[in-house]
Amino acid sequence: MERHGMPSPGTSGDAGPVLALAALDAGMLALVGGKAANLGELLSAGLPVPEGFCLTTEAYWQVVGAPDPVLPALADAYAALRASAPATGHDPAPSGSTDLAGPAGTARAAILGAPLPAPISEAVQQAYAAMGPDVPVAVRSSATAEDLPFASFAGQQDTYLNVVGAEAVLQAVRNCWASLWTDRATAYRASLGIDPAGVALAVVVQRMVDADTAGVMFTANPLTGRRRQLVIDAAPGLGEAVVSGAVNPDHFVVDGLTGKVLEQWLGGEGIQVRPLPGGGTETRTLPRNTGTPSLTEHQLAALAELGLLAEDHFGTPQDLEWAIDAAGALWLTQSRPITTLYPVPESNGAAGAGGTRAYLCFSLAQGLTRPLTPMGLAALRLVASSVATAARFPVPEPRRGPSPYAEAGQRMYIDFTTPLRSAVGRRIVPRVFDVMEARSAAVMRQLFDDPAFAVTSRTPFGLLRHVGPAALHAKVPQAILRALLRPGAALRRLDRFTRGFEASLAPGDGVGTVARLDHVEALLGARLFPIVPAILPVPLVGFAMLGVAGKLLGDDAWNELQPVIRGLPNNVTTEMDLELWRLATAIKDDGESTAALMGSDPAALADDFRAGRLPPRLDAGLGRFLDRYGHRAVAEIDVGLPRWSEEPAHILGILANYLRLEDPALAPDRQFSKAAEDAEAQVELLVARAAGRGRIRGALLRAALRRARLFAGLRELPKYQLVVGLGEVRRQLLRVGADLAEAGALDRPDDVFFLDFAEARQALTAERGDRGATLPDVREPVAGRRADYRRELDRRHIPRVLLSDGTEPEAVRTPVGLAEGTLAGSPASAGTVTAAARVVLDPVGARLEPGEILVAPSTDPGWTPLFLTAGGLVMEMGGANSHGAVVAREYGIPAVVGVTDATRLITTGQRVAVDGGAGTVVPERPAEGLGANAGTDPAARA
């Protein structure tokens, strides 16, 4: 298991077992744990913290032994925990997991039964006595894996309140040590890949605040993400009642800039925790609030001021616990970072100035929920710079991206404030996203009423000044006219263009490694983007002609036109999927190939393919497919992710799925052919109806529908060609990485994808220069970035729109009422189906039985081979013209996109009714005992 940067045991130097809280700081994490270190920081900032001391981790290590445990039972527990912990990157094991509960209990019992060394006992007694005779104290756990920037571990270890007397304090210390191994804490650490032998626990002993009122405070709104909007929960008595959720507290939201109370909800019945004379606490029934808030406006303002001072000191939003004593004094008893907030995007240049900004997640718009590797982001920055340069926007540093480019959470965001403040932008951009990512469009429109985004530009001249010259340079008007007047010539020209582009991507023979890097940056910075204006006008003509057809037919013709765009020709993604299906049919009669696919793990088959050990027919067919489509992958816009040609296990798993389809009538090639025949029949039906209203109208409709069918499928071609280019970029970067690994600058070639171009160039320059020179130390940043990337893989919620103050507009949107149990989205492919759902978060290794409804967070072309056997599709992201929707329509499977939290609300095996025309999904009630995530396909997790 990985350590995730956890401090090593036994590194405290000459420090004794007890230190005053005022002597602690953030650099002492390994010695005093997160809670104590943060209390020391609060004291150093001059903030009010009750006096106390910390029993350091050295005491814990003396009892349990370091680096090897002296307690045999604890050594056995370590080994069992390592063996039973889930793999890093998977969902955390549930608290109380039977795989972890046994060894966790063994560890607790070993610690509770271990003798306490006399020096430790004496040091605690002396420090306690110095606070006063039998002073009531709180004894709190402070773990080294706690209150960290990436995981707070809030509430994982125990706290003991109103402890009185030295013996009681020592027993509370022992209990705190044992609580390091509670089932919940053990499972949480295991889910983050933290070695059980690498964590220790310090103990904070702090004077009790006999609180009249206490509670918690967040210095950023945890629901909406808005920074410096404080959320305060309060109740009479000790704060334990609020922290544990035993009371319905008074709830306040305070604007940190103005001090204004924005929201105030008074709590109801619950319990009150009060200290008892002589030690311990009692709980009393708390009567329903009669209308008097537990905090005055003055107290709220004072709390908010303290909270923001703490945030400013730590440099990040804080989750604090506080108390107000009988004299009215305010105390902070704990502070930790809020780890659930999504990072605020950081953009370049002028786009980051000028009041509140709005950022759109471009990663989600591309159907990509996972983070991007550092080199993947660096590549997109260069492509984005080439887009801005083509539109005549200044780009001072192309490697940083243009001014609207932003990143957050290792994902790409775009500052779209300027279109929001433009009358033309408001008309155009949301309509584009209606068919691309419908939920993003809804959030955009939500911002129209926000005064921060009031319209400041009402003419199209600014847009035309940038778009016009770029369109003319790319010969867009000529391409549109050619598609309208000479459709055959337009297709032939596109074919010549794409063939020439693919043939020109590789560098010349014999180029050096630095030249390869030069070539890669030139491809990204100048060659890839021109593909889009060269190709996109033609499919846009196809969709425009569909709109013309709708006008000619009149009324609401969308439902009648949907069949026309099924079974479309010239769709490269459909052609790829059908080619894979043809490979499956070709090997179905070959017993050796079928036995291999159905009887072996796809990963093992991939190893056999690389070693040339697959059955001949399967080997030859797979080789031909990868020669043509091996540059593709899931999440393929990230050059840091392997292509199918490198890791064909996904394709082999899909082939095995295809072999399970036994009903010939459901064969995808027959379904596609039938869809094409039905589309042509629908064209004739519609043309005949229009001709009844005039021969010219009928002729115009036929011409419009012909071009719609001919060109609409090309919608996939710009992305396909971009990915061809990105595939070449990845090939060249792997060569660069191999050279750096051979020189000793990297551990392995694919480490290069955790650098950026400047870092790779610096390493290459050093490697090619003085052979005696020290190579740049890039191993440590690579390891850190890999760990950060793995943590981001576990993030399930990615905001599609974020504001510069951290607010997620979708989180504050007023929900629309629905019939009970109905999930609403956007219609994507008409039709209805009721079948078992299969929730898949990552298609690699996923198994989809024929007829099952695929439920996914998003899809890109790398997912579409799964569609061939799917009975329906439900996606959390996407619009009517997103990749998944287009392919679903072509295969004739009902599809609904933009369904909020579909992968959480639907479980694998649960029967689901999908209405692709109405945009609704109705899950049946889950089976007894199934939780919201219980049905996720485990083989498909990232």
mmCIF file with all atom_site columns, N, CA, C and O in Angstrom, residues 213 250 252 264-266 289-297 299-300:
data_model
loop_
_atom_site.group_PDB
_atom_site.id
_atom_site.type_symbol
_atom_site.label_atom_id
_atom_site.label_alt_id
_atom_site.label_comp_id
_atom_site.label_asym_id
_atom_site.label_entity_id
_atom_site.label_seq_id
_atom_site.pdbx_PDB_ins_code
_atom_site.Cartn_x
_atom_site.Cartn_y
_atom_site.Cartn_z
_atom_site.occupancy
_atom_site.B_iso_or_equiv
_atom_site.pdbx_formal_charge
_atom_site.auth_seq_id
_atom_site.auth_comp_id
_atom_site.auth_asym_id
_atom_site.auth_atom_id
_atom_site.pdbx_PDB_model_num
ATOM 1  N N  . THR A 1 213 ? -22.803 28.146 24.800 1.00 0.00 ? 213 THR A N  1
ATOM 2  C CA . THR A 1 213 ? -23.179 27.871 23.408 1.00 0.00 ? 213 THR A CA 1
ATOM 3  C C  . THR A 1 213 ? -21.936 27.398 22.680 1.00 0.00 ? 213 THR A C  1
ATOM 4  O O  . THR A 1 213 ? -20.831 27.877 22.948 1.00 0.00 ? 213 THR A O  1
ATOM 5  N N  . ASP A 1 250 ? -29.327 25.661 15.560 1.00 0.00 ? 250 ASP A N  1
ATOM 6  C CA . ASP A 1 250 ? -29.592 26.911 14.856 1.00 0.00 ? 250 ASP A CA 1
ATOM 7  C C  . ASP A 1 250 ? -28.567 27.029 13.728 1.00 0.00 ? 250 ASP A C  1
ATOM 8  O O  . ASP A 1 250 ? -27.393 26.688 13.892 1.00 0.00 ? 250 ASP A O  1
ATOM 9  N N  . PHE A 1 252 ? -26.908 29.470 10.642 1.00 0.00 ? 252 PHE A N  1
ATOM 10 C CA . PHE A 1 252 ? -26.715 30.835 10.174 1.00 0.00 ? 252 PHE A CA 1
ATOM 11 C C  . PHE A 1 252 ? -25.772 30.822 8.967  1.00 0.00 ? 252 PHE A C  1
ATOM 12 O O  . PHE A 1 252 ? -24.808 30.060 8.929  1.00 0.00 ? 252 PHE A O  1
ATOM 13 N N  . GLN A 1 264 ? -31.052 32.494 8.393  1.00 0.00 ? 264 GLN A N  1
ATOM 14 C CA . GLN A 1 264 ? -31.135 32.138 9.813  1.00 0.00 ? 264 GLN A CA 1
ATOM 15 C C  . GLN A 1 264 ? -32.288 31.162 9.996  1.00 0.00 ? 264 GLN A C  1
ATOM 16 O O  . GLN A 1 264 ? -33.436 31.495 9.732  1.00 0.00 ? 264 GLN A O  1
ATOM 17 N N  . TRP A 1 265 ? -31.951 29.938 10.363 1.00 0.00 ? 265 TRP A N  1
ATOM 18 C CA . TRP A 1 265 ? -32.965 28.926 10.647 1.00 0.00 ? 265 TRP A CA 1
ATOM 19 C C  . TRP A 1 265 ? -32.771 28.487 12.088 1.00 0.00 ? 265 TRP A C  1
ATOM 20 O O  . TRP A 1 265 ? -31.662 28.139 12.494 1.00 0.00 ? 265 TRP A O  1
ATOM 21 N N  . LEU A 1 266 ? -33.850 28.490 12.853 1.00 0.00 ? 266 LEU A N  1
ATOM 22 C CA . LEU A 1 266 ? -33.754 28.069 14.248 1.00 0.00 ? 266 LEU A CA 1
ATOM 23 C C  . LEU A 1 266 ? -34.006 26.572 14.364 1.00 0.00 ? 266 LEU A C  1
ATOM 24 O O  . LEU A 1 266 ? -34.852 26.011 13.664 1.00 0.00 ? 266 LEU A O  1
ATOM 25 N N  . ASN A 1 289 ? -37.032 25.252 20.122 1.00 0.00 ? 289 ASN A N  1
ATOM 26 C CA . ASN A 1 289 ? -36.676 26.668 20.150 1.00 0.00 ? 289 ASN A CA 1
ATOM 27 C C  . ASN A 1 289 ? -37.935 27.526 20.088 1.00 0.00 ? 289 ASN A C  1
ATOM 28 O O  . ASN A 1 289 ? -38.808 27.310 19.257 1.00 0.00 ? 289 ASN A O  1
ATOM 29 N N  . THR A 1 290 ? -37.996 28.495 20.973 1.00 0.00 ? 290 THR A N  1
ATOM 30 C CA . THR A 1 290 ? -39.195 29.347 21.064 1.00 0.00 ? 290 THR A CA 1
ATOM 31 C C  . THR A 1 290 ? -39.094 30.607 20.229 1.00 0.00 ? 290 THR A C  1
ATOM 32 O O  . THR A 1 290 ? -39.957 31.472 20.301 1.00 0.00 ? 290 THR A O  1
ATOM 33 N N  . GLY A 1 291 ? -38.026 30.728 19.447 1.00 0.00 ? 291 GLY A N  1
ATOM 34 C CA . GLY A 1 291 ? -37.898 31.896 18.590 1.00 0.00 ? 291 GLY A CA 1
ATOM 35 C C  . GLY A 1 291 ? -36.704 32.755 18.883 1.00 0.00 ? 291 GLY A C  1
ATOM 36 O O  . GLY A 1 291 ? -36.454 33.742 18.185 1.00 0.00 ? 291 GLY A O  1
ATOM 37 N N  . THR A 1 292 ? -35.932 32.414 19.907 1.00 0.00 ? 292 THR A N  1
ATOM 38 C CA . THR A 1 292 ? -34.739 33.188 20.249 1.00 0.00 ? 292 THR A CA 1
ATOM 39 C C  . THR A 1 292 ? -33.507 32.461 19.736 1.00 0.00 ? 292 THR A C  1
ATOM 40 O O  . THR A 1 292 ? -33.229 31.330 20.149 1.00 0.00 ? 292 THR A O  1
ATOM 41 N N  . PRO A 1 293 ? -32.752 33.072 18.829 1.00 0.00 ? 293 PRO A N  1
ATOM 42 C CA . PRO A 1 293 ? -31.552 32.396 18.314 1.00 0.00 ? 293 PRO A CA 1
ATOM 43 C C  . PRO A 1 293 ? -30.495 32.255 19.398 1.00 0.00 ? 293 PRO A C  1
ATOM 44 O O  . PRO A 1 293 ? -30.422 33.056 20.346 1.00 0.00 ? 293 PRO A O  1
ATOM 45 N N  . SER A 1 294 ? -29.663 31.242 19.251 1.00 0.00 ? 294 SER A N  1
ATOM 46 C CA . SER A 1 294 ? -28.632 30.968 20.258 1.00 0.00 ? 294 SER A CA 1
ATOM 47 C C  . SER A 1 294 ? -27.442 31.906 20.132 1.00 0.00 ? 294 SER A C  1
ATOM 48 O O  . SER A 1 294 ? -26.593 31.942 21.034 1.00 0.00 ? 294 SER A O  1
ATOM 49 N N  . LEU A 1 295 ? -27.356 32.657 19.054 1.00 0.00 ? 295 LEU A N  1
ATOM 50 C CA . LEU A 1 295 ? -26.267 33.610 18.869 1.00 0.00 ? 295 LEU A CA 1
ATOM 51 C C  . LEU A 1 295 ? -26.838 34.969 18.491 1.00 0.00 ? 295 LEU A C  1
ATOM 52 O O  . LEU A 1 295 ? -27.771 35.066 17.683 1.00 0.00 ? 295 LEU A O  1
ATOM 53 N N  . THR A 1 296 ? -26.272 36.020 19.059 1.00 0.00 ? 296 THR A N  1
ATOM 54 C CA . THR A 1 296 ? -26.676 37.372 18.691 1.00 0.00 ? 296 THR A CA 1
ATOM 55 C C  . THR A 1 296 ? -25.926 37.794 17.430 1.00 0.00 ? 296 THR A C  1
ATOM 56 O O  . THR A 1 296 ? -24.944 37.156 17.017 1.00 0.00 ? 296 THR A O  1
ATOM 57 N N  . GLU A 1 297 ? -26.378 38.885 16.810 1.00 0.00 ? 297 GLU A N  1
ATOM 58 C CA . GLU A 1 297 ? -25.678 39.385 15.625 1.00 0.00 ? 297 GLU A CA 1
ATOM 59 C C  . GLU A 1 297 ? -24.242 39.753 15.962 1.00 0.00 ? 297 GLU A C  1
ATOM 60 O O  . GLU A 1 297 ? -23.320 39.545 15.150 1.00 0.00 ? 297 GLU A O  1
ATOM 61 N N  . GLN A 1 299 ? -22.336 38.339 18.263 1.00 0.00 ? 299 GLN A N  1
ATOM 62 C CA . GLN A 1 299 ? -21.569 37.103 18.384 1.00 0.00 ? 299 GLN A CA 1
ATOM 63 C C  . GLN A 1 299 ? -21.296 36.483 17.024 1.00 0.00 ? 299 GLN A C  1
ATOM 64 O O  . GLN A 1 299 ? -20.205 35.962 16.768 1.00 0.00 ? 299 GLN A O  1
ATOM 65 N N  . LEU A 1 300 ? -22.280 36.531 16.128 1.00 0.00 ? 300 LEU A N  1
ATOM 66 C CA . LEU A 1 300 ? -22.072 36.013 14.778 1.00 0.00 ? 300 LEU A CA 1
ATOM 67 C C  . LEU A 1 300 ? -20.953 36.772 14.075 1.00 0.00 ? 300 LEU A C  1
ATOM 68 O O  . LEU A 1 300 ? -20.102 36.177 13.396 1.00 0.00 ? 300 LEU A O  1
#
